[in-house]
Amino acid sequence: MNRRAFLQGSAAMVALAPVATHAAPETLSASIEIVDDVYGVPHIRAATIPDAFYGQGYVVARDRLFQIDLGHRRELGRLAEAFGPDFAKHDAAARLFHYRGDLNAELRKVPADVLACTRAYIAGINARIDEVLADPTLRPQEYAILGVQPIKWTIEDFVLARGGAIGNADDEIRRAQLAAIGLLDLDAIVAPLRPSWQMTVPDGLDTAAVSPADLGVLRQGGLPFGPDTPTRDPAEGPMERANAGSNAWTVTGSRTATGRPILANDPHLGIGGFGPRHVAHLSAPGLDVIGGGAPGLPGIMQGHTDRFAFGRTNFHIDQQDLFILDLDPADPERYRYNGGWKRFAKIDVAIPVMGTAPYVATLRYSVQGPVVSHDPAKRRASVLASIAMQPGGGGAFAMVAINLARDWASLRKAFRLHPSPTNFHYADVDGNTGWQVIGFAPVRKRGDGLLPVPGDGRYDWTGMRDFASLPNEYNPKKGWFASANQNNLPADWPRDRIPAFSFRAPYRYERIADVLAAQPKHSVADSVALQFDTLSTPARQLLAVLPTTPSPAGDMLRRWDGRLSADSGAAALFEILWRDVSKRVLADVVPARGKPLITEIDPSVLLTMLTNPHATLRETILAPALVSAWATAQSLLGPDPAKWRWGNLHQVRIAHPLSRIPAIAAAFPAIESIGSGNGSGGDSYTVMARWLGDGPGWRVGGGASYLQVIDVGAWDNSVFLNLPGQSNDPRSPHYRDQVAPWIAGQPLPLLFSRTAIDAKLARRMTLQGPRR
């Protein structure tokens, strides 16, 4: 590689258009050309479709090698061999969630063309690994600092590693604990069920015995690279799980200014570590697809082909259950099942450990799934059943299948490979638009998945339903549809087939719906403006019930328009007030015995309590909260309210996940929006969803790090952003080049046509195919 050209690739380099040539393994059928534009997006031009996916694997490893390598090691349970014995228990937990069925049978279910593309993607990653092993100057800096090397990938890895996460299991634990103290109805304060539902305690569950200990290895915490190393997955923490979601809307041509459909999407994930998307363009005869992919997974998750645009939001299917097992007092390797005792399947694995003997871990499995806690002293074990551990539940091939589709009909075949719960948005060049909920939902013998259940066989899963049993809409009459993690089940949806109860508060969706319904000639610019919209419905509802008695805080808020813009002082005051009011209401309505379990309040519940005309809370809560919020704002932002800014509190900081290691912190400077005017607006409940992180601070904890607005058919009019940039290398111009436009709400062109790309070319390289 011409490294200097890569590091300096920018608009100033276009005229030079440097060319580099690389020898590639024989898996390529012909040479690949990779053209990087000035925004850091690689455009892969290949002779065959598998070759294009080879190119994607290569470029994601070029830009994000350590990110995908660390994630790969973690999923395979191969951390201890590189980092030492402290990581062995994390490896054991990862291996507990490896698929224990027939890997070859899983691979045989994958269509041949999808499998070929996935193999090529892996070969592209491995080709880049071979390059950096051969030339240390190409190696990301983490490897020299940590003294490790990247590991090679195989196709079997993609069906083996299924991932184990708490998901909603801790919600089940909380509900059981509340039931044990007679307060199950108060769970609605934390997580009101949507749609409404009456919870009941499963027959045979001893709620008094349920505790967080039942989560077992799921509670091991972050990787031990250093104290408080923030290496958890984006949806692992309670705050991030409560907010993680996305916005998407699709507008038909009859309601746009051009007569072409528009599809907008901005997935919401944690912000603060590695970027969760890498943008690439894959083209070959029969394939032309561009957009954001998940580093380490083949294909594009959100973007467009030459035929259709596509996006996604989380649909929240409940895909996990926690089973509680009774152990045989005479033999703790047996558990009560179907009126008798059944022996665990048991596997002993020797985990390689750097510098010492292997760590031997015993992995247990019941008929329901992996045993996450095994406590013979209490004659108790717990099991996490998940869709991911079922045959076909891996999902690593789904994006490739979607990318190879040509229309709505062929997409519906691809959906059979997509187990994760998703609202899929679609719009094509013929003017058609569609929405389909995809994902697998468990079929339970009994129960609703809301509390832990006995593992004696009465509550087992009997199968799975796929996308064909879930809602959809094609060419809707109203001319638009949107999803923002709200309950979008049809009103007449069968009560015995409700797939989820954890839909989010509807504020983002309602704002999107209001805007789209009022715009008969919607444009790309309108979609961009809506993605960065900061109008807060909860703020306006709270303002409506503020005491009329004059006060500095009340007077300031009553003059405010309810927009959480970064340059608004009233927005900062509102956020401080909202946090204060929430704490006061919780203290008032939750009995002492429930306070350790109910530590947050859903916004819709809070506002219902405060706006109820018969409520006394606002008389006793709001007046002192206004006084307290004013004092807090002065201490945080200074004595002069005219100088207050929400953005001065709501800052963005992106750091390497291993930045607790001093050498990593020095080599990878944190990316920060420090300074007046450089912070962010928005919060959890605005369309520009930039929520607060865990803890007492006000920093941005998550939101839309990737955004796209697609002008269907006029592809070069489409725009995108990918925070903080395409590369994880601080020496690259694309390490942080998208932070400023992300803060300013100014997306970049998503170039698609060869003419548009070549006009903004920064670098050109070739992966050499076999010589003939």
Tab-separated table of N, CA, C and O in Angstrom, residues 15 65 68 129 138 302 305 332 356 475 505 554 601 637 710 733:
chain	number	residue	atom	x	y	z
A	15	ALA	N	-6.433	15.318	-7.707
A	15	ALA	CA	-5.750	15.454	-8.992
A	15	ALA	C	-4.655	14.408	-9.150
A	15	ALA	O	-4.353	13.979	-10.267
A	65	LEU	N	-9.262	-2.877	11.529
A	65	LEU	CA	-8.790	-4.229	11.836
A	65	LEU	C	-8.841	-4.549	13.324
A	65	LEU	O	-9.357	-5.597	13.722
A	68	ILE	N	-12.481	-5.168	14.602
A	68	ILE	CA	-13.120	-6.438	14.259
A	68	ILE	C	-12.353	-7.618	14.854
A	68	ILE	O	-12.959	-8.639	15.211
A	129	ILE	N	-5.043	-9.240	6.764
A	129	ILE	CA	-4.263	-9.714	7.904
A	129	ILE	C	-2.897	-10.205	7.434
A	129	ILE	O	-1.868	-9.916	8.062
A	138	LEU	N	2.210	-1.494	8.379
A	138	LEU	CA	0.775	-1.417	8.083
A	138	LEU	C	-0.082	-1.768	9.293
A	138	LEU	O	-1.299	-1.591	9.251
A	302	GLN	N	-27.833	-0.914	6.076
A	302	GLN	CA	-28.715	0.204	5.727
A	302	GLN	C	-28.126	0.890	4.506
A	302	GLN	O	-26.935	1.226	4.510
A	305	THR	N	-29.419	-0.424	-3.113
A	305	THR	CA	-28.858	-1.050	-4.300
A	305	THR	C	-29.181	-0.142	-5.488
A	305	THR	O	-29.664	0.979	-5.309
A	332	PRO	N	-26.019	-33.030	41.718
A	332	PRO	CA	-26.257	-31.687	41.166
A	332	PRO	C	-26.055	-31.601	39.658
A	332	PRO	O	-26.266	-30.531	39.086
A	356	THR	N	0.710	-19.504	30.752
A	356	THR	CA	0.419	-20.474	31.806
A	356	THR	C	-0.396	-21.620	31.215
A	356	THR	O	-0.686	-21.650	30.023
A	475	ASN	N	-47.174	-0.513	-0.152
A	475	ASN	CA	-47.788	0.645	-0.807
A	475	ASN	C	-48.971	1.198	0.004
A	475	ASN	O	-50.120	1.208	-0.442
A	505	ALA	N	-41.607	4.493	24.466
A	505	ALA	CA	-42.570	5.594	24.503
A	505	ALA	C	-42.703	6.189	23.099
A	505	ALA	O	-41.724	6.256	22.351
A	554	GLY	N	-39.289	29.029	36.407
A	554	GLY	CA	-40.583	28.963	35.735
A	554	GLY	C	-40.722	30.020	34.663
A	554	GLY	O	-41.223	29.750	33.559
A	601	ILE	N	-37.966	6.082	36.091
A	601	ILE	CA	-39.379	6.205	35.792
A	601	ILE	C	-39.551	6.496	34.304
A	601	ILE	O	-38.838	7.337	33.739
A	637	LEU	N	-23.447	25.937	35.113
A	637	LEU	CA	-23.299	26.777	33.922
A	637	LEU	C	-22.955	28.226	34.228
A	637	LEU	O	-22.739	29.021	33.308
A	710	ILE	N	-32.114	8.658	1.524
A	710	ILE	CA	-31.942	8.113	0.183
A	710	ILE	C	-33.012	8.671	-0.753
A	710	ILE	O	-34.214	8.540	-0.485
A	733	PRO	N	-6.903	10.896	7.777
A	733	PRO	CA	-7.781	12.077	7.743
A	733	PRO	C	-9.236	11.733	8.023
A	733	PRO	O	-10.048	12.636	8.228
